Amino acid sequence: MTLDRIIMIGIWIIMSVLLILTVTRIKIREAFVIFSFKQVQTWLLGLVVVQYNLLEYPVREFANAARNSFSFEYFIYPAICVVFNLKFPEKKGIIPKTLWFLFFPSWMTALEVLLEKHTHLIHYITWHWYWTWISLLITFYVDRSFYLWFIRKQTGGIRSAK
């Protein structure tokens, strides 16, 4: 087993534990909606970036089926999005909320850059780290907006997201 595979398995384990610790029984439906909504986005965006040779995933789970990363687009990023939304500092002021929005794309981009430089899990062709950061920021905003809309629709506007 290669170091790349070990790293991927480790990330899967970490994300699984984070989901178990984050998603309470009463938040399962919300987590599922967030997770599914993110999967739709990441699948489409992931296909676009690899189709246009902006980046590639040399080590991937289903090399003959797709050129994008199944782990990142179907599990890791959707799981991170669940944590982002369910742990969002809803009752805090604008500064903590803004920092939350900036923190997630920043640490994810930093981790991606490290993986790009030191593993074969991702390779930038014409892609740059700032495109990752910008796309993460935008998709987190879209996901948060969708989540808040879903909560209002589900509860008739009675309950706020916690």
Short mmCIF file of C-alpha atoms in Angstrom, two decimals:
data_model
loop_
_atom_site.label_atom_id
_atom_site.label_comp_id
_atom_site.label_asym_id
_atom_site.label_seq_id
_atom_site.Cartn_x
_atom_site.Cartn_y
_atom_site.Cartn_z
CA MET A 1 0.00 0.00 0.00
CA THR A 2 1.39 3.39 -1.01
CA LEU A 3 1.73 6.45 1.20
CA ASP A 4 -0.93 8.15 -0.95
CA ARG A 5 -3.45 5.40 -0.16
CA ILE A 6 -2.57 5.49 3.55
CA ILE A 7 -3.13 9.27 3.61
CA MET A 8 -6.48 8.82 1.84
CA ILE A 9 -7.61 6.14 4.29
CA GLY A 10 -6.53 8.37 7.19
CA ILE A 11 -8.58 11.27 5.82
CA TRP A 12 -11.61 8.98 5.42
CA ILE A 13 -11.27 7.87 9.05
CA ILE A 14 -10.88 11.45 10.33
CA MET A 15 -13.90 12.63 8.34
CA SER A 16 -16.01 9.69 9.51
CA VAL A 17 -15.19 10.45 13.15
CA LEU A 18 -15.92 14.15 12.60
CA LEU A 19 -19.33 13.30 11.16
CA ILE A 20 -20.13 10.97 14.05
CA LEU A 21 -19.17 13.68 16.54
CA THR A 22 -20.98 16.48 14.68
CA VAL A 23 -24.26 14.97 13.52
CA THR A 24 -26.73 14.42 16.34
CA ARG A 25 -29.81 12.27 15.92
CA ILE A 26 -32.06 15.31 15.41
CA LYS A 27 -29.69 16.74 12.77
CA ILE A 28 -29.44 13.64 10.56
CA ARG A 29 -31.96 14.92 8.02
CA GLU A 30 -30.21 18.29 7.79
CA ALA A 31 -26.82 16.60 7.47
CA PHE A 32 -28.12 14.39 4.68
CA VAL A 33 -29.50 17.40 2.78
CA ILE A 34 -26.24 19.34 3.16
CA PHE A 35 -24.17 16.29 2.18
CA SER A 36 -26.28 15.54 -0.91
CA PHE A 37 -26.43 19.15 -2.05
CA LYS A 38 -22.63 19.40 -1.80
CA GLN A 39 -22.17 16.16 -3.74
CA VAL A 40 -24.12 17.56 -6.69
CA GLN A 41 -21.91 20.66 -6.75
CA THR A 42 -18.61 18.88 -6.32
CA TRP A 43 -19.40 16.25 -8.91
CA LEU A 44 -20.23 18.86 -11.55
CA LEU A 45 -17.37 21.22 -10.69
CA GLY A 46 -14.92 18.34 -10.36
CA LEU A 47 -15.80 17.04 -13.80
CA VAL A 48 -15.30 20.49 -15.30
CA VAL A 49 -11.83 21.07 -13.81
CA VAL A 50 -10.49 17.69 -14.88
CA GLN A 51 -12.18 17.81 -18.29
CA TYR A 52 -10.45 21.12 -19.05
CA ASN A 53 -7.12 19.80 -17.72
CA LEU A 54 -6.87 22.38 -14.97
CA LEU A 55 -5.85 19.72 -12.48
CA GLU A 56 -5.65 15.96 -12.24
CA TYR A 57 -5.89 13.25 -9.63
CA PRO A 58 -3.12 10.73 -10.46
CA VAL A 59 -4.13 8.42 -7.58
CA ARG A 60 -7.88 7.84 -7.47
CA GLU A 61 -10.28 5.11 -6.50
CA PHE A 62 -12.02 4.47 -9.83
CA ALA A 63 -9.33 5.27 -12.37
CA ASN A 64 -11.19 3.64 -15.25
CA ALA A 65 -14.56 5.23 -14.47
CA ALA A 66 -13.77 8.89 -13.83
CA ARG A 67 -10.84 11.29 -13.82
CA ASN A 68 -11.97 13.15 -10.72
CA SER A 69 -11.48 12.20 -7.09
CA PHE A 70 -14.30 10.08 -5.70
CA SER A 71 -13.05 10.53 -2.13
CA PHE A 72 -12.86 14.30 -2.25
CA GLU A 73 -16.01 14.95 -4.24
CA TYR A 74 -18.33 12.32 -2.84
CA PHE A 75 -17.26 12.09 0.77
CA ILE A 76 -14.55 14.41 2.11
CA TYR A 77 -15.79 17.79 0.89
CA PRO A 78 -19.48 16.99 1.54
CA ALA A 79 -18.58 15.82 5.05
CA ILE A 80 -16.60 19.00 5.71
CA CYS A 81 -19.60 20.99 4.50
CA VAL A 82 -21.83 19.21 7.02
CA VAL A 83 -19.45 20.18 9.82
CA PHE A 84 -19.23 23.74 8.46
CA ASN A 85 -23.01 24.19 8.52
CA LEU A 86 -23.96 22.29 11.66
CA LYS A 87 -21.23 23.94 13.75
CA PHE A 88 -21.68 27.40 12.20
CA PRO A 89 -21.56 30.17 14.88
CA GLU A 90 -25.17 31.17 14.19
CA LYS A 91 -25.74 33.18 17.36
CA LYS A 92 -22.43 35.04 17.17
CA GLY A 93 -21.71 38.40 15.57
CA ILE A 94 -20.58 39.22 12.07
CA ILE A 95 -16.86 38.84 12.85
CA PRO A 96 -17.04 35.21 14.07
CA LYS A 97 -19.31 34.34 11.15
CA THR A 98 -16.92 35.97 8.66
CA LEU A 99 -13.93 34.24 10.25
CA TRP A 100 -15.79 30.91 10.00
CA PHE A 101 -16.32 31.50 6.28
CA LEU A 102 -12.64 32.42 5.81
CA PHE A 103 -11.25 29.66 8.04
CA PHE A 104 -12.69 26.70 6.14
CA PRO A 105 -11.44 27.59 2.63
CA SER A 106 -8.09 28.64 4.10
CA TRP A 107 -7.24 25.43 5.95
CA MET A 108 -8.61 23.29 3.13
CA THR A 109 -6.54 25.17 0.54
CA ALA A 110 -3.42 24.91 2.70
CA LEU A 111 -3.96 21.16 3.04
CA GLU A 112 -4.55 20.79 -0.70
CA VAL A 113 -1.33 22.68 -1.48
CA LEU A 114 0.60 20.35 0.85
CA LEU A 115 -0.99 17.31 -0.79
CA GLU A 116 -0.22 18.70 -4.24
CA LYS A 117 3.45 19.26 -3.38
CA HIS A 118 4.11 16.06 -1.43
CA THR A 119 1.77 13.36 -2.80
CA HIS A 120 0.23 12.07 -6.02
CA LEU A 121 -3.31 12.66 -4.79
CA ILE A 122 -3.68 15.91 -6.73
CA HIS A 123 -1.63 17.65 -9.39
CA TYR A 124 -2.13 21.22 -10.57
CA ILE A 125 -1.76 21.55 -14.33
CA THR A 126 -2.90 25.13 -14.95
CA TRP A 127 -4.73 25.41 -11.62
CA HIS A 128 -3.51 27.64 -8.77
CA TRP A 129 -4.13 27.54 -5.06
CA TYR A 130 -6.16 30.78 -5.13
CA TRP A 131 -8.71 29.15 -7.50
CA THR A 132 -9.22 26.49 -4.88
CA TRP A 133 -9.66 29.10 -2.16
CA ILE A 134 -12.11 31.19 -4.20
CA SER A 135 -14.15 28.17 -5.33
CA LEU A 136 -14.33 26.84 -1.78
CA LEU A 137 -15.44 30.21 -0.43
CA ILE A 138 -18.16 30.54 -3.07
CA THR A 139 -19.45 26.99 -2.65
CA PHE A 140 -19.51 27.30 1.15
CA TYR A 141 -21.58 30.46 0.74
CA VAL A 142 -23.94 28.74 -1.70
CA ASP A 143 -24.25 25.74 0.62
CA ARG A 144 -24.93 27.90 3.64
CA SER A 145 -27.57 29.86 1.73
CA PHE A 146 -29.22 26.64 0.57
CA TYR A 147 -29.12 25.20 4.09
CA LEU A 148 -30.77 28.29 5.58
CA TRP A 149 -33.41 28.24 2.84
CA PHE A 150 -34.04 24.53 3.48
CA ILE A 151 -34.43 25.09 7.23
CA ARG A 152 -36.90 27.93 6.66
CA LYS A 153 -38.91 25.84 4.19
CA GLN A 154 -38.85 22.79 6.44
CA THR A 155 -39.97 24.62 9.56
CA GLY A 156 -42.03 27.37 8.00
CA GLY A 157 -39.50 29.98 9.15
CA ILE A 158 -40.10 29.17 12.82
CA ARG A 159 -36.72 27.72 13.74
CA SER A 160 -33.32 29.18 12.96
CA ALA A 161 -30.34 26.97 12.08
CA LYS A 162 -28.35 26.05 15.17
#
